[in-house]
């Protein structure tokens, strides 16, 4: 339901859902799901999630953004959500400009849903001269002004390093959530769900995700140096005869996942699948998984980055939409303070 369709009445308690153009489809799905679920629960209710396509995303001749929010007075006194995507440096500045503006247009509360935190892998300095760009981005997001109900909340899925929440200042509230429950729903539908094991490419992934799975089904892999190259070995666990799901927060070129698959097959794994929340895949590196050896039965990913939708048109890739997770938060008023 769009803001135009709702102009016939006043929605004092409605939540306005704005979005970056790259996330339009996901935003529409979220609004439709919330609206449909509410109608099932009650014939009459006062609070809806409104799909707001009221931002003009234009650019000046020099390439800098020329942005305009139509009917901006509609957000005064409303709870406002912005679904964004920082999937490339080119789109960050225009979205930051909007993030700083929403509270100043008298939004009652403001939430920024940013599924993928793009600089998460640069969260620390190992050598003098390195720049922790995760801290830089957190500083920029911390400049979002206060709304009438206090600090903006920033919702991020499966951030690479949990300590990055402390890079934000006290003027915003980072909310770190996981998409693993969505994966578990998919796995429960598999015909061989009773024969699954769960592998983690390294200790970091194990520490992050293992508590979502039974310990007797988990496998830990590790990178070992072999001369000038690195190979992956099975450090702990038993893949023999199992359908092994390799789980990580994100994938870049996918080299580690493929090496992990080889090590698992060598140890007797019957089938290999993979899951990542964030499918980054620069320079179309996802193509390395088409016809690779060993073959991947499934490769699940979420739509946390826009190009994942196109990637999933090619097997073995399969989409797990964040729509359900975000919608459930909204329907529970988790993001909708009253």
Tab-separated table of C-alpha atoms in Angstrom:
chain	number	residue	atom	x	y	z
A	1	UNK	CA	0.000	0.000	0.000
A	2	UNK	CA	1.531	3.318	-1.079
A	3	UNK	CA	1.198	6.691	0.550
A	4	UNK	CA	-0.848	7.892	-2.441
A	5	UNK	CA	-3.408	5.103	-1.964
A	6	UNK	CA	-3.820	6.089	1.665
A	7	UNK	CA	-4.327	9.821	1.157
A	8	UNK	CA	-8.058	9.534	1.789
A	9	UNK	CA	-7.611	9.174	5.555
A	10	UNK	CA	-5.247	10.186	8.325
A	11	UNK	CA	-2.877	7.557	9.666
A	12	UNK	CA	-1.554	9.033	12.880
A	13	UNK	CA	-0.086	5.718	14.012
A	14	UNK	CA	1.205	4.471	10.672
A	15	UNK	CA	4.850	3.600	10.187
A	16	UNK	CA	6.380	5.060	7.020
A	17	UNK	CA	8.783	2.764	5.177
A	18	UNK	CA	11.125	4.602	2.805
A	19	UNK	CA	13.837	2.836	0.819
A	20	UNK	CA	16.805	3.168	-1.496
A	21	UNK	CA	15.884	2.246	-5.126
A	22	UNK	CA	18.116	-0.835	-4.976
A	23	UNK	CA	15.919	-2.188	-2.149
A	24	UNK	CA	12.522	-1.339	-3.635
A	25	UNK	CA	11.399	-4.922	-4.186
A	26	UNK	CA	12.303	-5.977	-0.660
A	27	UNK	CA	10.579	-2.895	0.791
A	28	UNK	CA	7.413	-3.653	-1.173
A	29	UNK	CA	7.436	-7.277	0.014
A	30	UNK	CA	7.841	-6.162	3.624
A	31	UNK	CA	4.950	-3.691	3.435
A	32	UNK	CA	2.682	-6.219	1.701
A	33	UNK	CA	3.497	-8.965	4.186
A	34	UNK	CA	2.890	-6.744	7.189
A	35	UNK	CA	-0.394	-5.492	5.721
A	36	UNK	CA	-1.567	-9.003	4.850
A	37	UNK	CA	-0.698	-10.405	8.265
A	38	UNK	CA	-2.481	-7.596	10.050
A	39	UNK	CA	-5.656	-8.251	8.053
A	40	UNK	CA	-5.557	-11.875	9.176
A	41	UNK	CA	-5.264	-10.840	12.795
A	42	UNK	CA	-8.031	-8.238	12.912
A	43	UNK	CA	-10.520	-6.500	10.660
A	44	UNK	CA	-9.823	-3.163	12.265
A	45	UNK	CA	-6.437	-1.844	13.285
A	46	UNK	CA	-4.829	1.548	13.339
A	47	UNK	CA	-1.176	0.852	12.667
A	48	UNK	CA	0.232	-0.099	9.266
A	49	UNK	CA	3.589	-0.203	7.534
A	50	UNK	CA	3.227	2.132	4.562
A	51	UNK	CA	5.353	1.674	1.440
A	52	UNK	CA	6.541	5.232	0.677
A	53	UNK	CA	7.882	5.781	-2.840
A	54	UNK	CA	8.129	9.535	-2.294
A	55	UNK	CA	11.865	10.175	-2.691
A	56	UNK	CA	13.203	11.582	-5.959
A	57	UNK	CA	16.650	10.096	-6.525
A	58	UNK	CA	18.188	12.497	-9.011
A	59	UNK	CA	21.729	13.710	-9.712
A	60	UNK	CA	23.240	16.986	-10.762
A	61	UNK	CA	25.422	17.144	-13.858
A	62	UNK	CA	28.539	16.747	-11.717
A	63	UNK	CA	27.230	13.419	-10.400
A	64	UNK	CA	26.394	14.517	-6.868
A	65	UNK	CA	22.909	13.675	-5.566
A	66	UNK	CA	19.923	15.952	-6.076
A	67	UNK	CA	17.395	14.506	-3.640
A	68	UNK	CA	13.846	15.516	-2.803
A	69	UNK	CA	11.233	14.020	-0.460
A	70	UNK	CA	7.724	14.677	-1.748
A	71	UNK	CA	5.014	15.412	0.823
A	72	UNK	CA	7.681	15.640	3.490
A	73	UNK	CA	5.163	16.982	6.016
A	74	UNK	CA	3.571	13.509	6.107
A	75	UNK	CA	6.420	12.199	8.243
A	76	UNK	CA	6.002	14.771	11.015
A	77	UNK	CA	5.055	12.909	14.172
A	78	UNK	CA	5.374	9.492	12.494
A	79	UNK	CA	7.632	6.529	13.134
A	80	UNK	CA	9.920	6.371	10.098
A	81	UNK	CA	11.961	3.461	8.752
A	82	UNK	CA	14.495	3.630	5.939
A	83	UNK	CA	15.590	0.410	4.211
A	84	UNK	CA	18.969	1.108	2.677
A	85	UNK	CA	21.932	-0.590	1.085
A	86	UNK	CA	25.563	0.483	1.256
A	87	UNK	CA	26.589	-2.118	-1.334
A	88	UNK	CA	28.973	0.258	-3.140
A	89	UNK	CA	30.768	3.521	-2.280
A	90	UNK	CA	28.790	5.350	-4.989
A	91	UNK	CA	25.490	5.069	-3.111
A	92	UNK	CA	26.639	5.782	0.435
A	93	UNK	CA	26.772	9.590	0.284
A	94	UNK	CA	23.256	10.018	-1.086
A	95	UNK	CA	21.821	7.762	1.610
A	96	UNK	CA	23.746	9.465	4.403
A	97	UNK	CA	22.246	12.756	3.248
A	98	UNK	CA	18.760	11.314	3.729
A	99	UNK	CA	19.561	9.625	7.013
A	100	UNK	CA	20.601	12.961	8.472
A	101	UNK	CA	17.432	14.620	7.123
A	102	UNK	CA	14.665	12.281	8.339
A	103	UNK	CA	14.842	13.202	12.059
A	104	UNK	CA	15.058	16.894	11.174
A	105	UNK	CA	11.716	16.614	9.380
A	106	UNK	CA	10.150	15.820	12.771
A	107	UNK	CA	9.988	12.035	12.555
A	108	UNK	CA	8.770	10.742	15.925
A	109	UNK	CA	11.278	7.892	15.810
A	110	UNK	CA	13.751	6.745	13.185
A	111	UNK	CA	15.093	3.293	12.304
A	112	UNK	CA	17.648	2.529	9.622
A	113	UNK	CA	17.625	-1.045	8.317
A	114	UNK	CA	21.019	-1.657	6.736
A	115	UNK	CA	21.259	-5.439	6.229
A	116	UNK	CA	24.906	-5.432	5.155
A	117	UNK	CA	27.616	-3.436	6.952
A	118	UNK	CA	30.109	-3.227	4.075
A	119	UNK	CA	33.351	-2.316	5.827
A	120	UNK	CA	32.970	-5.009	8.473
A	121	UNK	CA	36.017	-6.993	7.377
A	122	UNK	CA	38.263	-3.957	8.047
A	123	UNK	CA	37.494	-3.777	11.738
A	124	UNK	CA	40.995	-3.741	13.213
A	125	UNK	CA	44.562	-2.601	12.606
A	126	UNK	CA	47.201	-5.320	12.486
A	127	UNK	CA	49.973	-3.137	11.036
A	128	UNK	CA	50.694	0.551	11.431
A	129	UNK	CA	49.283	2.343	8.414
A	130	UNK	CA	46.157	0.233	8.005
A	131	UNK	CA	42.858	2.096	8.278
A	132	UNK	CA	39.929	0.607	10.193
A	133	UNK	CA	37.235	1.742	7.770
A	134	UNK	CA	34.571	-0.031	9.835
A	135	UNK	CA	35.176	2.596	12.506
A	136	UNK	CA	34.955	5.348	9.879
A	137	UNK	CA	31.561	4.190	8.636
A	138	UNK	CA	30.263	3.737	12.183
A	139	UNK	CA	31.302	7.320	12.935
A	140	UNK	CA	29.379	8.596	9.902
A	141	UNK	CA	26.261	6.674	10.920
A	142	UNK	CA	26.582	7.904	14.494
A	143	UNK	CA	25.945	11.431	13.212
A	144	UNK	CA	22.258	10.663	12.517
A	145	UNK	CA	20.373	13.298	14.580
A	146	UNK	CA	18.124	12.412	17.489
A	147	UNK	CA	14.414	12.079	16.805
A	148	UNK	CA	11.645	13.106	19.191
A	149	UNK	CA	11.807	9.668	20.835
A	150	UNK	CA	15.564	9.548	21.088
A	151	UNK	CA	18.455	7.896	19.214
A	152	UNK	CA	18.065	6.285	15.819
A	153	UNK	CA	18.256	2.502	15.775
A	154	UNK	CA	20.403	0.836	13.115
A	155	UNK	CA	19.520	-2.772	12.293
A	156	UNK	CA	22.362	-4.839	10.794
A	157	UNK	CA	22.355	-8.538	9.860
A	158	UNK	CA	25.290	-10.817	10.708
A	159	UNK	CA	27.915	-8.127	11.050
A	160	UNK	CA	31.397	-9.540	10.466
A	161	UNK	CA	32.742	-8.780	13.941
A	162	UNK	CA	30.414	-8.320	16.898
A	163	UNK	CA	32.713	-5.844	18.592
A	164	UNK	CA	31.952	-3.339	15.849
A	165	UNK	CA	28.843	-2.324	17.768
A	166	UNK	CA	31.212	-0.434	20.064
A	167	UNK	CA	32.489	1.663	17.150
A	168	UNK	CA	29.180	3.537	17.179
A	169	UNK	CA	28.712	6.469	19.521
A	170	UNK	CA	25.991	6.664	22.163
A	171	UNK	CA	23.902	8.891	19.883
A	172	UNK	CA	22.629	5.854	17.911
A	173	UNK	CA	21.665	2.303	18.889
A	174	UNK	CA	23.095	-0.478	16.700
A	175	UNK	CA	20.960	-3.623	16.673
A	176	UNK	CA	22.823	-6.716	15.518
A	177	UNK	CA	20.553	-9.539	14.354
A	178	UNK	CA	21.081	-12.811	12.508
A	179	UNK	CA	19.448	-14.457	9.511
A	180	UNK	CA	20.372	-17.980	10.660
A	181	UNK	CA	16.781	-18.769	11.768
A	182	UNK	CA	15.706	-18.207	8.150
A	183	UNK	CA	18.295	-20.750	7.009
A	184	UNK	CA	17.072	-23.232	9.606
A	185	UNK	CA	13.570	-23.007	8.171
A	186	UNK	CA	14.944	-23.923	4.759
A	187	UNK	CA	16.995	-26.817	6.110
A	188	UNK	CA	13.978	-28.247	7.917
A	189	UNK	CA	12.320	-28.703	4.507
A	190	UNK	CA	15.133	-30.832	3.054
A	191	UNK	CA	14.392	-34.505	2.485
A	192	UNK	CA	17.638	-35.438	4.236
A	193	UNK	CA	17.305	-32.951	7.103
A	194	UNK	CA	18.081	-35.696	9.615
A	195	UNK	CA	21.463	-36.307	7.982
A	196	UNK	CA	22.828	-32.765	8.027
A	197	UNK	CA	26.097	-31.538	9.509
A	198	UNK	CA	27.243	-27.932	9.749
A	199	UNK	CA	30.756	-26.824	8.851
A	200	UNK	CA	32.443	-23.524	9.605
A	201	UNK	CA	35.394	-22.361	7.469
A	202	UNK	CA	37.342	-21.090	10.487
A	203	UNK	CA	37.199	-20.595	14.241
A	204	UNK	CA	35.667	-17.150	13.814
A	205	UNK	CA	32.620	-18.473	11.958
A	206	UNK	CA	32.309	-21.297	14.499
A	207	UNK	CA	32.296	-18.884	17.443
A	208	UNK	CA	29.689	-16.721	15.742
A	209	UNK	CA	27.190	-19.366	14.664
A	210	UNK	CA	27.747	-22.742	16.333
A	211	UNK	CA	25.266	-22.103	19.168
A	212	UNK	CA	22.454	-22.209	16.589
A	213	UNK	CA	23.232	-25.875	15.864
A	214	UNK	CA	23.683	-29.118	17.788
A	215	UNK	CA	27.305	-29.582	18.857
A	216	UNK	CA	27.435	-33.198	17.706
A	217	UNK	CA	26.720	-32.053	14.137
A	218	UNK	CA	29.277	-29.232	13.888
A	219	UNK	CA	32.546	-29.350	11.977
A	220	UNK	CA	35.378	-26.830	12.198
A	221	UNK	CA	37.738	-26.246	9.286
A	222	UNK	CA	41.030	-24.380	9.385
A	223	UNK	CA	43.455	-22.820	6.935
A	224	UNK	CA	46.989	-24.198	7.080
A	225	UNK	CA	50.053	-22.892	5.325
A	226	UNK	CA	51.608	-25.263	2.780
A	227	UNK	CA	54.725	-23.558	1.505
A	228	UNK	CA	53.576	-20.434	-0.313
A	229	UNK	CA	49.933	-21.511	-0.477
A	230	UNK	CA	47.190	-22.129	2.046
A	231	UNK	CA	44.931	-25.137	2.153
A	232	UNK	CA	41.862	-25.924	4.216
A	233	UNK	CA	41.706	-28.983	6.470
A	234	UNK	CA	39.030	-30.452	8.713
A	235	UNK	CA	40.133	-29.548	12.226
A	236	UNK	CA	37.281	-31.056	14.229
A	237	UNK	CA	34.050	-32.959	13.569
A	238	UNK	CA	32.821	-35.845	11.457
A	239	UNK	CA	31.603	-35.161	7.889
A	240	UNK	CA	31.567	-38.837	6.857
A	241	UNK	CA	28.328	-39.751	5.078
A	242	UNK	CA	26.731	-36.396	5.852
A	243	UNK	CA	25.148	-33.636	3.800
A	244	UNK	CA	27.383	-30.836	5.052
A	245	UNK	CA	26.215	-27.201	5.053
A	246	UNK	CA	29.138	-24.745	5.085
A	247	UNK	CA	28.062	-21.612	6.979
A	248	UNK	CA	29.634	-18.154	7.008
A	249	UNK	CA	28.538	-14.539	7.301
A	250	UNK	CA	29.768	-13.404	3.886
A	251	UNK	CA	31.580	-14.518	0.762
A	252	UNK	CA	33.957	-12.553	-1.446
A	253	UNK	CA	35.663	-14.618	-4.157
A	254	UNK	CA	34.571	-17.910	-2.587
A	255	UNK	CA	38.015	-19.531	-2.655
A	256	UNK	CA	37.869	-20.539	1.006
A	257	UNK	CA	34.415	-22.103	0.606
A	258	UNK	CA	35.544	-24.187	-2.360
A	259	UNK	CA	38.674	-25.363	-0.539
A	260	UNK	CA	36.561	-26.178	2.490
A	261	UNK	CA	34.242	-28.254	0.277
A	262	UNK	CA	37.222	-30.212	-1.090
A	263	UNK	CA	38.473	-30.987	2.408
A	264	UNK	CA	35.031	-32.158	3.516
A	265	UNK	CA	34.601	-34.436	0.502
A	266	UNK	CA	38.043	-35.923	1.099
A	267	UNK	CA	36.876	-36.752	4.614
A	268	UNK	CA	33.790	-38.550	3.293
A	269	UNK	CA	31.062	-35.926	3.063
A	270	UNK	CA	28.222	-37.225	0.901
A	271	UNK	CA	26.914	-33.838	-0.301
A	272	UNK	CA	28.008	-30.217	0.075
A	273	UNK	CA	25.866	-27.092	0.355
A	274	UNK	CA	26.685	-23.593	1.560
A	275	UNK	CA	25.030	-20.574	3.151
A	276	UNK	CA	26.164	-16.970	3.511
A	277	UNK	CA	24.099	-14.022	4.673
A	278	UNK	CA	25.919	-11.549	2.423
A	279	UNK	CA	26.817	-12.604	-1.126
A	280	UNK	CA	29.359	-9.944	-2.093
A	281	UNK	CA	30.988	-11.764	-5.030
A	282	UNK	CA	33.013	-8.909	-6.632
A	283	UNK	CA	33.771	-9.166	-10.354
A	284	UNK	CA	31.143	-11.905	-10.857
A	285	UNK	CA	33.200	-14.363	-8.826
A	286	UNK	CA	29.964	-16.290	-8.142
A	287	UNK	CA	30.507	-17.927	-11.518
A	288	UNK	CA	33.299	-20.026	-9.982
A	289	UNK	CA	30.588	-22.073	-8.249
A	290	UNK	CA	28.859	-23.085	-11.473
A	291	UNK	CA	30.132	-26.502	-12.482
A	292	UNK	CA	32.865	-26.483	-9.866
A	293	UNK	CA	34.366	-29.588	-8.273
A	294	UNK	CA	33.141	-30.677	-5.844
A	295	UNK	CA	29.657	-29.668	-6.872
A	296	UNK	CA	27.497	-27.669	-4.479
A	297	UNK	CA	24.014	-29.094	-3.979
A	298	UNK	CA	22.659	-25.710	-2.797
A	299	UNK	CA	24.135	-22.296	-2.156
A	300	UNK	CA	21.746	-20.200	-0.089
A	301	UNK	CA	22.097	-16.452	0.375
A	302	UNK	CA	19.908	-13.556	1.475
A	303	UNK	CA	18.914	-10.409	-0.388
A	304	UNK	CA	20.987	-8.228	1.941
A	305	UNK	CA	22.779	-6.903	-1.152
A	306	UNK	CA	20.765	-6.061	-4.283
A	307	UNK	CA	22.717	-8.108	-6.823
A	308	UNK	CA	22.044	-11.340	-4.910
A	309	UNK	CA	18.597	-11.504	-6.522
A	310	UNK	CA	20.140	-11.766	-9.998
A	311	UNK	CA	22.775	-14.262	-8.866
A	312	UNK	CA	20.045	-16.565	-7.562
A	313	UNK	CA	18.650	-17.001	-11.047
A	314	UNK	CA	21.561	-19.399	-11.571
A	315	UNK	CA	21.790	-22.803	-9.862
A	316	UNK	CA	23.014	-23.840	-7.335
A	317	UNK	CA	22.196	-20.431	-5.822
A	318	UNK	CA	18.940	-20.051	-3.902
A	319	UNK	CA	17.402	-16.998	-2.261
A	320	UNK	CA	16.343	-16.680	1.363
A	321	UNK	CA	14.633	-13.319	1.616
A	322	UNK	CA	15.039	-11.153	4.695
A	323	UNK	CA	11.414	-10.101	4.245
A	324	UNK	CA	10.073	-12.531	6.846
A	325	UNK	CA	12.674	-11.602	9.448
A	326	UNK	CA	12.176	-7.849	9.031
A	327	UNK	CA	8.388	-8.146	8.830
A	328	UNK	CA	8.230	-10.231	11.996
A	329	UNK	CA	10.183	-7.525	13.807
A	330	UNK	CA	7.773	-4.875	12.551
A	331	UNK	CA	4.661	-6.877	13.388
A	332	UNK	CA	5.967	-7.420	16.865
A	333	UNK	CA	6.343	-3.624	17.193
A	334	UNK	CA	9.987	-4.338	17.761
A	335	UNK	CA	10.768	-1.458	15.416
A	336	UNK	CA	7.501	0.372	15.974
A	337	UNK	CA	7.600	2.223	19.320
A	338	UNK	CA	4.208	3.540	20.423
